[in-house]
Coordinates of C-alpha atoms in Angstrom, one line a residue:
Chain A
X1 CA 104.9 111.4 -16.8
X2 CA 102.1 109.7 -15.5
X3 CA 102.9 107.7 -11.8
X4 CA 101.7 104.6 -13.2
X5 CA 103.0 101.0 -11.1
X6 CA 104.9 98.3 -11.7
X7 CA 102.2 97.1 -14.7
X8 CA 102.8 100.6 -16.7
X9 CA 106.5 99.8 -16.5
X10 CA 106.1 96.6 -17.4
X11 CA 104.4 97.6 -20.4
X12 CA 106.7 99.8 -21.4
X13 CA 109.5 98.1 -21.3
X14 CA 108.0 95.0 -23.4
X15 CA 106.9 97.6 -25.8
X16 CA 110.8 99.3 -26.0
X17 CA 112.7 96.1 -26.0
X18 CA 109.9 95.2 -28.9
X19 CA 110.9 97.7 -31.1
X20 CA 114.8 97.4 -30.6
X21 CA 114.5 93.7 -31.7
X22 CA 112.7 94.4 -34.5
X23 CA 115.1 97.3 -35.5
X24 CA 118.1 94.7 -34.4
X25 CA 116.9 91.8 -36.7
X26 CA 116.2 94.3 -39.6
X27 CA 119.9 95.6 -39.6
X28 CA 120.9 92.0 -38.5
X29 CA 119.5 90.6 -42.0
X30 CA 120.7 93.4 -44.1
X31 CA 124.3 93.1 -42.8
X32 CA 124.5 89.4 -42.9
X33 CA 123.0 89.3 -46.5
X34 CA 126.2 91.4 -47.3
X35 CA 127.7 88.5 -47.4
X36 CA 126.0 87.3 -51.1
X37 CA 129.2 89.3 -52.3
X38 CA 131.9 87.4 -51.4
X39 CA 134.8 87.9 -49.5
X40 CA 135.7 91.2 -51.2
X41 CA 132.7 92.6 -50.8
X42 CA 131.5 95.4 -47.5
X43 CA 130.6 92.4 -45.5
X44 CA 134.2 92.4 -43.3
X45 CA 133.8 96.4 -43.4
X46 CA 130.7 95.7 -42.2
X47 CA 131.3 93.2 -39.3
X48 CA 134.7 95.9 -37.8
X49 CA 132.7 98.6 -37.6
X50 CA 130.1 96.9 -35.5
X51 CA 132.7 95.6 -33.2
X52 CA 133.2 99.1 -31.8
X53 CA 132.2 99.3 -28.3
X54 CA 129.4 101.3 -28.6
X55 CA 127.3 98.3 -30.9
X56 CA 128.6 96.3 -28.1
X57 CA 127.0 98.3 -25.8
X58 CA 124.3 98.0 -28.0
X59 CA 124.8 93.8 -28.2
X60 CA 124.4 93.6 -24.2
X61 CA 121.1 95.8 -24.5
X62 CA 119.4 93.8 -27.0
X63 CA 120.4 91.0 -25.0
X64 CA 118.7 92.0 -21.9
X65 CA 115.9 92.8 -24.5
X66 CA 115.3 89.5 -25.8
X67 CA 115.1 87.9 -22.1
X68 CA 113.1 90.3 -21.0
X69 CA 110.3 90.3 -24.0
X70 CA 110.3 86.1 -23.8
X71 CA 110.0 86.2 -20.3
X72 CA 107.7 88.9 -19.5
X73 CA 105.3 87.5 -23.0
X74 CA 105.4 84.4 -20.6
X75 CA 104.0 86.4 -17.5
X76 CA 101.8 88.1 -19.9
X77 CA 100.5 84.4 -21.3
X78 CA 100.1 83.3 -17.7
X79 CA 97.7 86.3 -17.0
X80 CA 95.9 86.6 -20.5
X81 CA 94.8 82.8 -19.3
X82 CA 94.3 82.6 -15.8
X83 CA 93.0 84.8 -12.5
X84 CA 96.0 83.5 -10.5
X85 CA 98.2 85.3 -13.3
X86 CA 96.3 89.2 -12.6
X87 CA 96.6 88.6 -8.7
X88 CA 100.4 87.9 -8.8
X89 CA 101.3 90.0 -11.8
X90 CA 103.7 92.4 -9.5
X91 CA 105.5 89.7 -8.1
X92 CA 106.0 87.9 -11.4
X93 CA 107.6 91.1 -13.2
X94 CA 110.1 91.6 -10.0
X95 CA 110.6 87.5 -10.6
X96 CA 111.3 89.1 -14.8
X97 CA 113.4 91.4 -14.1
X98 CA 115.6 89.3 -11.4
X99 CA 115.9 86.8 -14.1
X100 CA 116.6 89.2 -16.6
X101 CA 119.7 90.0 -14.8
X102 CA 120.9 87.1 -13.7
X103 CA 121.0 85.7 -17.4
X104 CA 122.6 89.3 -18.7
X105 CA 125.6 88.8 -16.0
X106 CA 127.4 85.8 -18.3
X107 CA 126.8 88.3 -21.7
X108 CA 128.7 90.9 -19.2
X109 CA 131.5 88.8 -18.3
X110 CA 131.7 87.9 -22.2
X111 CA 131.3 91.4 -23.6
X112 CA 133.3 93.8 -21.1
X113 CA 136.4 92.2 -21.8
X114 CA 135.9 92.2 -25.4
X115 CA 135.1 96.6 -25.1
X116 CA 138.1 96.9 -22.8
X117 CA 140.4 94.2 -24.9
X118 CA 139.3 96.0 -28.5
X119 CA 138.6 92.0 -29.4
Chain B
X1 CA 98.9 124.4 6.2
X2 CA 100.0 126.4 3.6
X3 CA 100.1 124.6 0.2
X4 CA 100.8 125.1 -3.4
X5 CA 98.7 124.1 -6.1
X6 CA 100.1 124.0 -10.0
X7 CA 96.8 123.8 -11.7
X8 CA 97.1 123.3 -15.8
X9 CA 94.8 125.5 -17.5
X10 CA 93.7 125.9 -21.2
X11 CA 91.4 129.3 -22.1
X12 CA 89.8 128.4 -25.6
X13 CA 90.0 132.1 -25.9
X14 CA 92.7 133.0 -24.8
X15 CA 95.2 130.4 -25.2
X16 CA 96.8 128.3 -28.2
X17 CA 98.5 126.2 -25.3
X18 CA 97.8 125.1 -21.8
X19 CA 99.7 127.3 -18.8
X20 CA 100.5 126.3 -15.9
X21 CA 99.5 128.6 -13.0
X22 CA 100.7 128.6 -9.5
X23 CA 98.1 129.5 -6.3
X24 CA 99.1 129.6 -2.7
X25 CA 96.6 129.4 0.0
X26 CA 96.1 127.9 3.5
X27 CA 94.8 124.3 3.5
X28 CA 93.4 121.6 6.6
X29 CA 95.3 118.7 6.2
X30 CA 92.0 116.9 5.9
X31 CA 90.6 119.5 3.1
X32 CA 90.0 117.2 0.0
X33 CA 91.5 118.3 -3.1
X34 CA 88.1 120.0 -4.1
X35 CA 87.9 121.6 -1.1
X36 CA 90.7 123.2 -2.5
X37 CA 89.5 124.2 -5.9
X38 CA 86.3 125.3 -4.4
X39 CA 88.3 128.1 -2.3
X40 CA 90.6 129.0 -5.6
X41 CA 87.6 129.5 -7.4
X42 CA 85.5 131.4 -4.7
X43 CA 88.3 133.5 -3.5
X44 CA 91.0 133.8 -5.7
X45 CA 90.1 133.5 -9.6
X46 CA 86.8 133.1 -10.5
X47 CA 87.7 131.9 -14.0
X48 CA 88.9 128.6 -12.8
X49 CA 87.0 125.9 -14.3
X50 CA 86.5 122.5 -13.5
X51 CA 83.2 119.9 -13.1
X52 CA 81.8 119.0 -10.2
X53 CA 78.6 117.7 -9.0
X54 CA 77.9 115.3 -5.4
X55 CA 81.5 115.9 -4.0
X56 CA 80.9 112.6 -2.7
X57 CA 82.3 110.2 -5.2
X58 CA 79.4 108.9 -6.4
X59 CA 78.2 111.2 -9.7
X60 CA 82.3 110.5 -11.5
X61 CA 82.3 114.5 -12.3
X62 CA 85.5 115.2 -10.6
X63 CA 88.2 113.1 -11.8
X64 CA 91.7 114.5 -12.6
X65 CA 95.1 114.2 -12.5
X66 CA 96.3 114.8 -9.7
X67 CA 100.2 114.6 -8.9
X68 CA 100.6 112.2 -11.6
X69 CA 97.7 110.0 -10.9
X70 CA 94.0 110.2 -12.1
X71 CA 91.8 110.3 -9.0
X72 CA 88.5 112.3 -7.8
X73 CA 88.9 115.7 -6.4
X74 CA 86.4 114.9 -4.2
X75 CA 87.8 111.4 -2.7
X76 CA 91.8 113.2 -2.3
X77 CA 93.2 114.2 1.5
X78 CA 95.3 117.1 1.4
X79 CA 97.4 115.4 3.8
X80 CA 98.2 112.4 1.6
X81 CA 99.3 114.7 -1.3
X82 CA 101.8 116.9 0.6
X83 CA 102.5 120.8 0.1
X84 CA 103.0 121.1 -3.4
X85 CA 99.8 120.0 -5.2
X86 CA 99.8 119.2 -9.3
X87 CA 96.4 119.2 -11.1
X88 CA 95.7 118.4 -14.8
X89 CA 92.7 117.7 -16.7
X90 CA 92.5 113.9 -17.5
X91 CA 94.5 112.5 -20.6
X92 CA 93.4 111.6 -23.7
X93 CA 90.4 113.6 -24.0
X94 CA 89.9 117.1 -26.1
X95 CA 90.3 119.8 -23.2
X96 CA 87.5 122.7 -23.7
X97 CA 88.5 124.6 -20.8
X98 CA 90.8 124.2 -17.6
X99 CA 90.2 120.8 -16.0
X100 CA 87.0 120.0 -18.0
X101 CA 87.4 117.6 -21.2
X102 CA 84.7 116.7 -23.8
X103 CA 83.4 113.4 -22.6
X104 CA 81.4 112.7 -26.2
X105 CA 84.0 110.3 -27.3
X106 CA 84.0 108.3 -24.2
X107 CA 80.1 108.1 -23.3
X108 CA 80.2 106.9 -27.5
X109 CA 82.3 103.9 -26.3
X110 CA 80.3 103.2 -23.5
X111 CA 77.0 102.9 -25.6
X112 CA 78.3 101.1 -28.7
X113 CA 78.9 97.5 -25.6
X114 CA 75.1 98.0 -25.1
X115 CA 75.3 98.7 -21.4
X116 CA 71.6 97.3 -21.0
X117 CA 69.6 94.0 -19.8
X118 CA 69.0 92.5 -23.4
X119 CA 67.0 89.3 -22.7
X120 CA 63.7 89.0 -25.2
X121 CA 62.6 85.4 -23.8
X122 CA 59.0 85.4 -23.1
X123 CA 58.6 87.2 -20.0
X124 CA 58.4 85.0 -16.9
X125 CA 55.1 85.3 -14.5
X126 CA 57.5 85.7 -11.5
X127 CA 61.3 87.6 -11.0
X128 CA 64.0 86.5 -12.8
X129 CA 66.2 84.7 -10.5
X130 CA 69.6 85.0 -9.4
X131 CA 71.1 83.3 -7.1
X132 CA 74.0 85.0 -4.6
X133 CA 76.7 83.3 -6.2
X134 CA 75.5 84.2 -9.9
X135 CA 75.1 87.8 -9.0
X136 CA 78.8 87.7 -7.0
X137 CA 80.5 87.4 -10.5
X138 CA 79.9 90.7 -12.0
X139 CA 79.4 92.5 -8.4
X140 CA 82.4 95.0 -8.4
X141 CA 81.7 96.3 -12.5
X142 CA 78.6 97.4 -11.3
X143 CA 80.2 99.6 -9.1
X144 CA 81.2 101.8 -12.2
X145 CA 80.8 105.6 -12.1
X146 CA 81.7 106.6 -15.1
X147 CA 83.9 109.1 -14.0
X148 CA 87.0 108.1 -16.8
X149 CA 89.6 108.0 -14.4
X150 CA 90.4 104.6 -16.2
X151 CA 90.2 105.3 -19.7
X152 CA 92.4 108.4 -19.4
X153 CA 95.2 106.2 -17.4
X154 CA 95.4 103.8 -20.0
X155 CA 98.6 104.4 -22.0
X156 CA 96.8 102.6 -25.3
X157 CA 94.0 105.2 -24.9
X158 CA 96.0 108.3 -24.7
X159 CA 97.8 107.5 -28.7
X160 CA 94.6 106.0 -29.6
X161 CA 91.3 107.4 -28.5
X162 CA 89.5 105.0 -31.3
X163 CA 89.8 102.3 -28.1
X164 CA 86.9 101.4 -26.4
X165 CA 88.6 101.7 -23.3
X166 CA 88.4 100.0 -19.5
X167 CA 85.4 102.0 -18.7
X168 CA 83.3 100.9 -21.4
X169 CA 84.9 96.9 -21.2
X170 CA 84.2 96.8 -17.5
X171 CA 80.5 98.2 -18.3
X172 CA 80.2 95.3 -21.3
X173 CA 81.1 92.7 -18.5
X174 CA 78.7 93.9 -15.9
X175 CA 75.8 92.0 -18.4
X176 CA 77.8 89.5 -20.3
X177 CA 78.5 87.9 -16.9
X178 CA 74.9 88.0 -15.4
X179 CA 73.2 85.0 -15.6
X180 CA 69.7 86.9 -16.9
X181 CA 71.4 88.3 -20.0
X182 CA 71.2 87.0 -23.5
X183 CA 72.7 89.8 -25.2
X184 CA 76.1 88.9 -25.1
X185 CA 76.6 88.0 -28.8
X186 CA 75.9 91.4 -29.6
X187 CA 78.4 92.9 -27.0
X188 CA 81.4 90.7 -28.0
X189 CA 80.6 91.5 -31.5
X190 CA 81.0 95.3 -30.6
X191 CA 84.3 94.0 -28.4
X192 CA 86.3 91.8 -31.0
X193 CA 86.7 95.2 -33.0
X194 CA 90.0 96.1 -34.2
X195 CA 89.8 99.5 -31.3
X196 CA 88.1 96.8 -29.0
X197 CA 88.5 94.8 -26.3
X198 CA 92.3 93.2 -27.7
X199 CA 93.9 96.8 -27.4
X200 CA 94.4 96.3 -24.1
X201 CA 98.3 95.6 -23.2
X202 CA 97.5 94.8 -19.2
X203 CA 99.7 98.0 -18.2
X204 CA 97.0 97.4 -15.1
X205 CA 97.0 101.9 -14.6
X206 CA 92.7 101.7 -15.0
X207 CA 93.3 99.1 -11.9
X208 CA 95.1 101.5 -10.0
X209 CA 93.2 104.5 -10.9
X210 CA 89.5 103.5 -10.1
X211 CA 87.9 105.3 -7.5
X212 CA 85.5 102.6 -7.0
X213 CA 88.1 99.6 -6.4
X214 CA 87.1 97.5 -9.5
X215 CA 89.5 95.1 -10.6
X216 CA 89.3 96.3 -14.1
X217 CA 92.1 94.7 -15.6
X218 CA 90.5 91.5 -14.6
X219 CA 87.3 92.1 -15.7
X220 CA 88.9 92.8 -19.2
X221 CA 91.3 89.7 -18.7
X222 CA 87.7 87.7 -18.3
X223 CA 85.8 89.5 -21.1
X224 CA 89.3 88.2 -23.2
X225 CA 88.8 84.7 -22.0
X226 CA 85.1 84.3 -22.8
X227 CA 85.7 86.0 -26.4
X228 CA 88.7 83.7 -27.2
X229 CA 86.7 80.5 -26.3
X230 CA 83.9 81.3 -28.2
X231 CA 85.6 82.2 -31.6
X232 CA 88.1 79.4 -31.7

């Protein structure tokens, strides 16, 4: 693995949560267009199965995801358009992944009671 | 101090696959890494390969990756590194034999941004002037070596090796920026490629890898900035 800094992570980590939205909406639209066959059809099937913990594992991740691509694109916009951006890029990804967190701690609270309650 | 260097080597052949191969020897703490390779080679195994040329980091032969980094053999401190020293060739680049890569691909990048003064106004009776400020804009890309170390760290370079890369970006700015130039139209034609200048995802590694201190995600962030106002 290559030492690369903060920016290399950065990069990776937009790129990862990238793909596992992409994957998310794909199998988000399929499932959801289930529902064209009514109330008999796999859509409930559907819906239980992905209310086993591990999808809602899964939930919380692409949570995190989604903050963390819209607000690291923003520290990328900020950069891509001024000087100020490049010379506090560091600080603005710890600022990302701080806010990252603190917005993924109210999913938590909603989504471990839900894995430990079987809701 | 006695050290350990892991050095990755590839025998055209010999080998289907690089090897790792292990050396012990006795090292000053202020030995440079090529300091280093010079005594494997001369004393140990002759058959060690690797490019060098001013030891003085100014000819670009010597970069590799070293512990995880790309930097230049000849600019590393023992001491910094600790006992247990890693070296690869750099990344990205077809390896024809222990540390050395074929650089074809790479010098073809740098000479498709025309790394040249273009300027075919009539020629003036007197210099062309500059003043201190004008030439302060593009001062640290002239610094540029071309020893790859930032090319071969960039993460977009190693799954495509179509890009440009940093290297040749940084060289393109050195004369879109300076005030004498005309031939800028040409360069950001070369640069607003699809394997241009907008492959770069700012993962900032050719900033940390240059030798020579150039801010070379910068220089690529500017290069950006002048292409997107002139197309839109």
């Amino acid at each position: 693995m290559y030492r690369g800094k903060e920016g290399q992570w950065a990069f990776l980590l937009h790129r990862l949560s990238g793909v596992a939205i992409a994957l998310y909406l794909i199998i988000h639209v399929l499932d959801i267009s289930l529902v064209m066959y009514g109330p008999d059809g796999p859509f409930n099937t559907f819906l239980a199965f992905y209310h086993q913990w591990p999808f809602r594992i899964g939930l919380v991740l692409v949570m995190a995801g989604v903050v963390y691509h819209a607000l690291n694109g923003l520290r990328i916009i900020i950069m891509d358009f001024s000087e100020w951006g490049i010379r506090y890029q560091r600080a603005m990804w710890y600022g990302v992944l701080v806010l990252t967190t603190a917005i993924g701690i109210p999913v938590l609270v909603k989504v471990i009671p839900e894995i430990f309650g079987g809701v | 101090m006695q050290i350990t260097v892991k050095i990755k080597r590839f025998d055209p052949e010999k080998d289907k696959r690089s090897r790792w191969t292990e050396y012990r020897l006795e090292a000053n703490p202020m030995d440079r890494v090529l300091d280093v390779l010079n005594e494997i080679k001369w004393e140990q195994d002759g058959s060690l390969s690797y490019r060098r040329s001013c030891a003085h980091g100014i000819c670009g032969s010597d970069a590799m990756l070293i512990n995880g980094v790309n930097r230049l053999a000849c600019k590393v401190l023992i001491k910094d590194l600790g006992n247990d020293i890693a070296i690869e060739p750099i990344r990205g680049l077809p390896v024809e034999k222990d540390l050395i890569v074929d650089m074809e691909s790479f010098f073809d990048s740098y000479e498709a941004v025309l790394p040249y003064f273009i300027n075919d106004d009539p020629v003036p009776a007197g210099e062309r002037l500059q003043s201190p400020e004008e030439r302060e804009i593009f001062d640290a890309s002239t610094k540029c070596i071309l020893c790859a170390c930032c090319t071969t760290s960039c993460p977009v370079f190693w799954v495509n090796g179509r890009y440009l890369g940093p290297a040749a970006i940084v060289n393109a700015h050195r004369f879109i920026f300076d005030s004498r130039d005309r031939g800028t139209d040409q360069r950001l034609e070369v640069l607003n490629q699809p394997n241009g200048l907008w492959r770069c995802r700012t993962a900032y590694n050719c900033t940390e890898a240059c030798p020579r201190d150039i801010p070379v995600t910068k220089a690529i962030e500017d290069v950006k900035r002048v292409l997107l106002w002139r197309t839109s």
